[in-house]
mmCIF file of N, CA and C in Angstrom:
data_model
loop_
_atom_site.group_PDB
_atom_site.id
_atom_site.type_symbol
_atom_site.label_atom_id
_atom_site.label_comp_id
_atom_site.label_asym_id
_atom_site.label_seq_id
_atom_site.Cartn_x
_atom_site.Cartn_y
_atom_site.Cartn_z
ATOM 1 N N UNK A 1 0.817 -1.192 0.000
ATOM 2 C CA UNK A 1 0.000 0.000 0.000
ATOM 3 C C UNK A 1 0.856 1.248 0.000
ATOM 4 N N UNK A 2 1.401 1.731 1.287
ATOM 5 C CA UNK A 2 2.235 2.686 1.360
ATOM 6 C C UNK A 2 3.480 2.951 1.160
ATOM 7 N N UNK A 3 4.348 3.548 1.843
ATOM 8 C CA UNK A 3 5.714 3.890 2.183
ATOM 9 C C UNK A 3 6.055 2.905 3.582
ATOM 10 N N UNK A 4 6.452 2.005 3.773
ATOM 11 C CA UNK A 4 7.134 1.795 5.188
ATOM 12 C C UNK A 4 7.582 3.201 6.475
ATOM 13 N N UNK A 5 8.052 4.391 5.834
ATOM 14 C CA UNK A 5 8.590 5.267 6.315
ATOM 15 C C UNK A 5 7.480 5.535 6.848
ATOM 16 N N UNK A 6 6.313 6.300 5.652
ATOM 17 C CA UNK A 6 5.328 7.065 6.109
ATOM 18 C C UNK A 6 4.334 6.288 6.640
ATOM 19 N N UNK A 7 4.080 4.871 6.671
ATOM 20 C CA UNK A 7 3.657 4.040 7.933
ATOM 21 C C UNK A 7 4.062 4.432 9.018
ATOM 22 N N UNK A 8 5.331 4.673 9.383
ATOM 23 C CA UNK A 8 5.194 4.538 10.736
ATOM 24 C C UNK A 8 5.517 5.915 11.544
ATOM 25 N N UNK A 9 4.857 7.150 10.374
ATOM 26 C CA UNK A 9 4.731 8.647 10.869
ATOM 27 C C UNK A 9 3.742 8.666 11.795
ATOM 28 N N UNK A 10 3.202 9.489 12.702
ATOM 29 C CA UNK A 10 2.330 9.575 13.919
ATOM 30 C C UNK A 10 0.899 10.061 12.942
ATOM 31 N N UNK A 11 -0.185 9.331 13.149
ATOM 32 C CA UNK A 11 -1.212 10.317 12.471
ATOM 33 C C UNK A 11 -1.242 11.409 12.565
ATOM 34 N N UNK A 12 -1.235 12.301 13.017
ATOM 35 C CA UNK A 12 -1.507 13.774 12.796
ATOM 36 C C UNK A 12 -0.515 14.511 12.101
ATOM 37 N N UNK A 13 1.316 13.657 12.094
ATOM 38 C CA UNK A 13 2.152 14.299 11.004
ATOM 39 C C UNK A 13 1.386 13.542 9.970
ATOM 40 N N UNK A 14 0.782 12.605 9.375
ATOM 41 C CA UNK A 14 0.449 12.041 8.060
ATOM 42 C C UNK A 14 -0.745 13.019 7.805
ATOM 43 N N UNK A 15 -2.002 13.609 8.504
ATOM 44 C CA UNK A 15 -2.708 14.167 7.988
ATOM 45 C C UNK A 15 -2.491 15.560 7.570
ATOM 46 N N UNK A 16 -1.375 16.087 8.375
ATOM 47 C CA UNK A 16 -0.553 17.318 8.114
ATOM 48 C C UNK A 16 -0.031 17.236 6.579
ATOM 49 N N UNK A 17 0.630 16.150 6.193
ATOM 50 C CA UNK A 17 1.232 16.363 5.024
ATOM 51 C C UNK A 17 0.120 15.990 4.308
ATOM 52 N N UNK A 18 -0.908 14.770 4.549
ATOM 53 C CA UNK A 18 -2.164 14.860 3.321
ATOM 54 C C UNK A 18 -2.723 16.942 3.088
ATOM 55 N N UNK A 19 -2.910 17.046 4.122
ATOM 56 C CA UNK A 19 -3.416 18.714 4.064
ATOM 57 C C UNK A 19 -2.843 19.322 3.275
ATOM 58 N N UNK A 20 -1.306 19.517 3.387
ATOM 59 C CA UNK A 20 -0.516 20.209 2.558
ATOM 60 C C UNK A 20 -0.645 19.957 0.908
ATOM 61 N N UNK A 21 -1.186 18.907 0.976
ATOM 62 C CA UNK A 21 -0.808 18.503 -0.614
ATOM 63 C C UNK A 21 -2.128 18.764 -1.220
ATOM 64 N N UNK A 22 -3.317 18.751 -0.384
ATOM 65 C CA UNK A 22 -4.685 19.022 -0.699
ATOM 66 C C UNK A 22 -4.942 20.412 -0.821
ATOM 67 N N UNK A 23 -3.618 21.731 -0.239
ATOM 68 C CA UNK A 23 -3.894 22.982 -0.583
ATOM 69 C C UNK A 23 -2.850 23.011 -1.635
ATOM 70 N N UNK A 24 -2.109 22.412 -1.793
ATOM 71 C CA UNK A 24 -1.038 22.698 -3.034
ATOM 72 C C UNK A 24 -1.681 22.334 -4.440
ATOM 73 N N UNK A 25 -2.795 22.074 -4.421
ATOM 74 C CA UNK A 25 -3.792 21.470 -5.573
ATOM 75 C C UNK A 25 -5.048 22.696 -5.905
ATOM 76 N N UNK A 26 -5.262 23.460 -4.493
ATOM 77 C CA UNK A 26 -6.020 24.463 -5.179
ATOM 78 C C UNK A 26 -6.040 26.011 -5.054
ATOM 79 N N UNK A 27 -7.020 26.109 -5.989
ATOM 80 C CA UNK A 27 -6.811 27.727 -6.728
ATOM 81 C C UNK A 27 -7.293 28.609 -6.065
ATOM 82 N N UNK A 28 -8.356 28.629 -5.239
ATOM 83 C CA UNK A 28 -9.140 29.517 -4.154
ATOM 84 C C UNK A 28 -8.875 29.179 -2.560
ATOM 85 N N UNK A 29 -8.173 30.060 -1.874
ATOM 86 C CA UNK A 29 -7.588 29.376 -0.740
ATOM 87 C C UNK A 29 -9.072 30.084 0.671
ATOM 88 N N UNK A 30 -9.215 29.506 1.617
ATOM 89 C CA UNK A 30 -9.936 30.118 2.473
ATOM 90 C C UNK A 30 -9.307 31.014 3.290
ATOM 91 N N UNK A 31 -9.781 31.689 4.581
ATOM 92 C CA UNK A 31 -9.006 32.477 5.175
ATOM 93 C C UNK A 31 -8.152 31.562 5.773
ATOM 94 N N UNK A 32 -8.666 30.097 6.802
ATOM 95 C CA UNK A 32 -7.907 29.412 7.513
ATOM 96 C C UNK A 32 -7.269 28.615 6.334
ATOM 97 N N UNK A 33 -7.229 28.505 5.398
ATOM 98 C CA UNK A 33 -5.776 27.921 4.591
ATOM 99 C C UNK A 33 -5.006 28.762 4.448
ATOM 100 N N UNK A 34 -5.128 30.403 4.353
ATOM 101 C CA UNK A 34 -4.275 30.857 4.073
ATOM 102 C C UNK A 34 -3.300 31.031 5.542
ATOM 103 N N UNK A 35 -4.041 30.708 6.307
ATOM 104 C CA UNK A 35 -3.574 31.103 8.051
ATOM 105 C C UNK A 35 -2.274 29.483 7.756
ATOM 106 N N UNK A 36 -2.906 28.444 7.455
ATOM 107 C CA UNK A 36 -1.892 27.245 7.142
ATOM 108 C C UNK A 36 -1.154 27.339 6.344
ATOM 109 N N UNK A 37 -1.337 28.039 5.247
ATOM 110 C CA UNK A 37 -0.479 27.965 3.674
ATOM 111 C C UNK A 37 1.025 28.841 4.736
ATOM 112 N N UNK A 38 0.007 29.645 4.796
ATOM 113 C CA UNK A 38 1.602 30.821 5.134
ATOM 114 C C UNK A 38 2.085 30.741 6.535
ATOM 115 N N UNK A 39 1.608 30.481 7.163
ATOM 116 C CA UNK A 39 2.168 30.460 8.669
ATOM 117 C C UNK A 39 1.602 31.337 9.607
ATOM 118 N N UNK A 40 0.658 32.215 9.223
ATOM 119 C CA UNK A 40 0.836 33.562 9.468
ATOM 120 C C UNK A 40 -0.189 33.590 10.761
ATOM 121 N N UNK A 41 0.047 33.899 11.540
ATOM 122 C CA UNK A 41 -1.172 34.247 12.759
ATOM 123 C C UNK A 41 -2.610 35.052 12.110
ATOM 124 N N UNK A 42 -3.711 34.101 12.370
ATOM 125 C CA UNK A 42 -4.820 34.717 12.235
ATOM 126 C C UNK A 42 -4.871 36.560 12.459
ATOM 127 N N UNK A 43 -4.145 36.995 13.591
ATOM 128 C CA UNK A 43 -4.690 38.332 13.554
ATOM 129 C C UNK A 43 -3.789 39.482 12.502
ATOM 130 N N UNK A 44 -2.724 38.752 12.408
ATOM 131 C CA UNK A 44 -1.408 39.091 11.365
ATOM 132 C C UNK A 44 -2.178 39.455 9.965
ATOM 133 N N UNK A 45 -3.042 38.317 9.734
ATOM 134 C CA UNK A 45 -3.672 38.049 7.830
ATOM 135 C C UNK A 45 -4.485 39.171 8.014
ATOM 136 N N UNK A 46 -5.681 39.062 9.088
ATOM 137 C CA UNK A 46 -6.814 40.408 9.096
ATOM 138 C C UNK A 46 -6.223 41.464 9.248
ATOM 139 N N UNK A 47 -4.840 41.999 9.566
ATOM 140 C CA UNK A 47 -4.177 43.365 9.696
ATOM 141 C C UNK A 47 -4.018 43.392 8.069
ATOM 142 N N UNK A 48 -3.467 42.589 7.593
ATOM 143 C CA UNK A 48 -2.762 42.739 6.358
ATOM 144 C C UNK A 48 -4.382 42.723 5.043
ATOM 145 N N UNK A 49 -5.260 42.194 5.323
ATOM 146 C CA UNK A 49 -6.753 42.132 4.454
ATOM 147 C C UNK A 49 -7.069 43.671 4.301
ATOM 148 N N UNK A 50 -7.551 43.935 5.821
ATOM 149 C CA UNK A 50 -8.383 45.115 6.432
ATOM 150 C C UNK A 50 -7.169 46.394 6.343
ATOM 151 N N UNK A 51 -6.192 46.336 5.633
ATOM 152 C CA UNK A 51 -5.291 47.172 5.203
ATOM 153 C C UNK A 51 -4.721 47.861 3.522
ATOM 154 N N UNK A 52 -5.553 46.262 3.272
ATOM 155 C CA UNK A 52 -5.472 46.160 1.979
ATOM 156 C C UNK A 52 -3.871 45.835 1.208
ATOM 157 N N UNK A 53 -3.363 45.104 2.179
ATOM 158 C CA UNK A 53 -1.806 44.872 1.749
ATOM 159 C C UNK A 53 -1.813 43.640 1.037
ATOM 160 N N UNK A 54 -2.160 42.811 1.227
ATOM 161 C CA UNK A 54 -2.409 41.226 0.523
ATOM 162 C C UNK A 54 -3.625 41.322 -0.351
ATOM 163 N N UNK A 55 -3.781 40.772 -1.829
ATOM 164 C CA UNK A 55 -4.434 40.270 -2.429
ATOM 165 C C UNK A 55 -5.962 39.172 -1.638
ATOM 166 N N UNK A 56 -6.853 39.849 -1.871
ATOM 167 C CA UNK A 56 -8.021 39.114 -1.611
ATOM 168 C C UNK A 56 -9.460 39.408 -1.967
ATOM 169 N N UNK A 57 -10.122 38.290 -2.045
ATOM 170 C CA UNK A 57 -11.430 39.108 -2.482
ATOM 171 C C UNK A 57 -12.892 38.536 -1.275
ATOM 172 N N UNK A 58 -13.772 39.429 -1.306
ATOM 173 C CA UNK A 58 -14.911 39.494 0.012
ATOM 174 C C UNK A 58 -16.039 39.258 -0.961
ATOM 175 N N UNK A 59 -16.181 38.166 -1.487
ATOM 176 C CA UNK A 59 -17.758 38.353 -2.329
ATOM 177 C C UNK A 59 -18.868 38.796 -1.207
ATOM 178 N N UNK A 60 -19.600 39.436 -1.684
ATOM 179 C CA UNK A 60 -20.690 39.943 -0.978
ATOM 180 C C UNK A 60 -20.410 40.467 0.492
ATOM 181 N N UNK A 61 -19.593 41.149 0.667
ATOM 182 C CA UNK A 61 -19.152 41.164 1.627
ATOM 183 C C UNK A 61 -18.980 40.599 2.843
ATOM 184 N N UNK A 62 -18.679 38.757 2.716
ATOM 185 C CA UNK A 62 -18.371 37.896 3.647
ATOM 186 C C UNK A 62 -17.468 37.797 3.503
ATOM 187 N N UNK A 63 -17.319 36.151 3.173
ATOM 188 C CA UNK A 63 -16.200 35.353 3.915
ATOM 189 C C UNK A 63 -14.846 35.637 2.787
ATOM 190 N N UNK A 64 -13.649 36.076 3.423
ATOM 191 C CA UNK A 64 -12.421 36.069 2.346
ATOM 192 C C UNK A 64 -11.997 35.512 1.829
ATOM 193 N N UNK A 65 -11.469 35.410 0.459
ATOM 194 C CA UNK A 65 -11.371 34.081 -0.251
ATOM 195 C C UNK A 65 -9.775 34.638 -0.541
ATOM 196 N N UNK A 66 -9.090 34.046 -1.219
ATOM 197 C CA UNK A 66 -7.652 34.200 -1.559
ATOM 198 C C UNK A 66 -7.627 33.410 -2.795
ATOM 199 N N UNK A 67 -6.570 33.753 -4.073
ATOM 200 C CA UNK A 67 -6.138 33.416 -4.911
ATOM 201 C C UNK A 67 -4.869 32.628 -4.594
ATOM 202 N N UNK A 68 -4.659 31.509 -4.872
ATOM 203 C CA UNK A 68 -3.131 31.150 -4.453
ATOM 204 C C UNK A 68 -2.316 31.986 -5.004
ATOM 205 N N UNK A 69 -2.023 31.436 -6.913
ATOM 206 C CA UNK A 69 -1.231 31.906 -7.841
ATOM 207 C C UNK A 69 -1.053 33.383 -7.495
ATOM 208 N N UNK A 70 -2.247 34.326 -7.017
ATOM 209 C CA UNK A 70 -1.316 35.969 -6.255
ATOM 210 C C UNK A 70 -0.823 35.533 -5.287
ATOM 211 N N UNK A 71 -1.544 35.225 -4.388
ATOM 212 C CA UNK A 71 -0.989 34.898 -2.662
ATOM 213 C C UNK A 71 0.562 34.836 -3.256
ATOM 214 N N UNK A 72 1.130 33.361 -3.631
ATOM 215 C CA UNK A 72 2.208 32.989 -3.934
ATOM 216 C C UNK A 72 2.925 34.317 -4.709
ATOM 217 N N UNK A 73 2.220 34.814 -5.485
ATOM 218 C CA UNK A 73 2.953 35.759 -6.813
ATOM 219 C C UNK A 73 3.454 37.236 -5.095
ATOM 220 N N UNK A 74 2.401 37.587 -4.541
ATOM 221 C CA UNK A 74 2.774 38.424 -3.075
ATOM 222 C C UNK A 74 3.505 38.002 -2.369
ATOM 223 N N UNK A 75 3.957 37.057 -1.524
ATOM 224 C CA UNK A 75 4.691 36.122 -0.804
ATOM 225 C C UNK A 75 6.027 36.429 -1.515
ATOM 226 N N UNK A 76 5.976 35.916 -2.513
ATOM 227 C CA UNK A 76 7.506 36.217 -3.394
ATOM 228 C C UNK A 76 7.741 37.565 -3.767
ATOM 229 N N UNK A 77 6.857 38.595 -3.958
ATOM 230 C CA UNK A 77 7.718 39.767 -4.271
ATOM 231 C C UNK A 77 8.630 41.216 -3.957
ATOM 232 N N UNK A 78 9.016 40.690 -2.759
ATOM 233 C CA UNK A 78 10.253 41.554 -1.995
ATOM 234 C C UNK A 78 11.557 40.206 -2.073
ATOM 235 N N UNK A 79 11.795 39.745 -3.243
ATOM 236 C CA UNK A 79 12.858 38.808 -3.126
ATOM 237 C C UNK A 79 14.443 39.511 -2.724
ATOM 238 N N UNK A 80 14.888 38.870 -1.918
ATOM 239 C CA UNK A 80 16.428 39.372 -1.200
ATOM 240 C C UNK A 80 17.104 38.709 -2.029
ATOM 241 N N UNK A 81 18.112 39.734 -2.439
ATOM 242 C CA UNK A 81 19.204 38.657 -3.580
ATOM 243 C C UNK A 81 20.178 38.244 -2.740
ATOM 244 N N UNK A 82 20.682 37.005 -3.634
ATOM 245 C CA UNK A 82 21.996 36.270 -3.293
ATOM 246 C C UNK A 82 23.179 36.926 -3.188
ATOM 247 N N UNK A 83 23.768 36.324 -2.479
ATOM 248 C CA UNK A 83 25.110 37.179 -2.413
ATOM 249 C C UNK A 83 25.528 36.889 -3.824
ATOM 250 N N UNK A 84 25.796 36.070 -4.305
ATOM 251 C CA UNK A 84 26.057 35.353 -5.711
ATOM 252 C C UNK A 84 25.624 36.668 -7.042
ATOM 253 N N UNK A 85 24.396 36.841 -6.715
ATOM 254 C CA UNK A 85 23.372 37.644 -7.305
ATOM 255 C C UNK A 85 24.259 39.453 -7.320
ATOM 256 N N UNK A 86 23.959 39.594 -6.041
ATOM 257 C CA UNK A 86 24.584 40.976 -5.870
ATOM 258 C C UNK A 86 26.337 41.276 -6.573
ATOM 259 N N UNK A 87 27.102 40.408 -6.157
ATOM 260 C CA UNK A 87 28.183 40.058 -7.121
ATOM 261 C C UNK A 87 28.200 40.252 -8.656
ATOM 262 N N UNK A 88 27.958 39.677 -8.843
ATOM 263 C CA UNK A 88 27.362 39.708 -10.399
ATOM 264 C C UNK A 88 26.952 41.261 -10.933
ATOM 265 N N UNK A 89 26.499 41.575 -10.386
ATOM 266 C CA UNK A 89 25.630 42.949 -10.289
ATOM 267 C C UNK A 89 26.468 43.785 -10.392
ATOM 268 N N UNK A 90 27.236 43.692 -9.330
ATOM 269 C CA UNK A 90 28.522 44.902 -9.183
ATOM 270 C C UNK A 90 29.409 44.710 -10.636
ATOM 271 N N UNK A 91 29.259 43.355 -10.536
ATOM 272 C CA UNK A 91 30.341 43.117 -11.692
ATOM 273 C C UNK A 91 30.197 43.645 -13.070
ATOM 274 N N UNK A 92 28.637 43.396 -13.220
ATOM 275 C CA UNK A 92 28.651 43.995 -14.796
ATOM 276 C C UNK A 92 28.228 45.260 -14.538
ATOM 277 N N UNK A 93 28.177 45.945 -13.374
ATOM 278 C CA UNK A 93 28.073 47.794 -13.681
ATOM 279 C C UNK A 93 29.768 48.140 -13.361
ATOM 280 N N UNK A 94 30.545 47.390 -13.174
ATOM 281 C CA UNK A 94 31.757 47.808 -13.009
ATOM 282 C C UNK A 94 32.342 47.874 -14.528
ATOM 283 N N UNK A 95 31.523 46.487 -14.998
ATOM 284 C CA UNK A 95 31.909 45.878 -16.687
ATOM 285 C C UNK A 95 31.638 46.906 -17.677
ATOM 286 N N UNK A 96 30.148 47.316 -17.491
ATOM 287 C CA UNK A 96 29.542 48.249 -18.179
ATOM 288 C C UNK A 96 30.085 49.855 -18.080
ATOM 289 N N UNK A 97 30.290 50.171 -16.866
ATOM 290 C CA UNK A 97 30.722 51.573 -16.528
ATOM 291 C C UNK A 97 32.444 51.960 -17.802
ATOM 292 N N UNK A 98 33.490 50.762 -17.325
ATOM 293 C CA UNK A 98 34.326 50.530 -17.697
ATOM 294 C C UNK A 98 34.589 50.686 -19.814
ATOM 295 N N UNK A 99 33.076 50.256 -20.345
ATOM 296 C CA UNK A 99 33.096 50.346 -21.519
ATOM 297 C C UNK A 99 32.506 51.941 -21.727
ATOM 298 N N UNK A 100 31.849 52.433 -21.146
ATOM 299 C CA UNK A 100 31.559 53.907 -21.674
ATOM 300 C C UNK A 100 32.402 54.950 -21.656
ATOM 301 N N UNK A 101 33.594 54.772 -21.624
ATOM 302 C CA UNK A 101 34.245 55.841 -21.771
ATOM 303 C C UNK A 101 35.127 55.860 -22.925
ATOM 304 N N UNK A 102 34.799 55.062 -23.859
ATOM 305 C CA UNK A 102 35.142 54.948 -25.232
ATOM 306 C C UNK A 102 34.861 56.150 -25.849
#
């Protein structure tokens, strides 16, 4: 049937990871998935809704629904570069600077 491994996980880590994989499948997240998706303390998400900082929508003015594909697309967009990254960076405005004085 299973994994031997994941046999002998404790139920509640096995329903944890069934969960995870059951929100990684869909497109409209609730408020309490998004409280699971992201980590985020319930009163954390309603600061960030009722602020209008996160992507969400209130049909009829109830219950909040969430988009993953934004959620995710928000989540990711203050990306911190790599040191690797920043390197590079310097390098070709050092590269570039270096050719304009032709």
């Amino acid at each position: 049937m299973g994994n031997k491994q994941t046999e002998t996980l404790p139920i509640e880590e096995r329903l944890i990871r069934i969960e995870s994989l059951l929100l990684s499948n869909k497109k409209v997240l609730t408020f309490d998935e998004v409280v699971s998706y992201t980590g985020f303390k319930p009163s954390y998400l309603y600061k960030l809704t009722s602020s209008f900082s996160i992507p969400h929508s209130k049909p009829g003015g109830g219950k909040l629904f969430f988009d993953k594909e934004e959620l995710d697309d928000w989540l990711l967009a203050n990306k911190c570069k790599t040191r690797s990254e920043i390197d590079q960076e310097a390098s070709n405005f050092l590269t570039n600077k270096s050719h304009r004085h032709f």
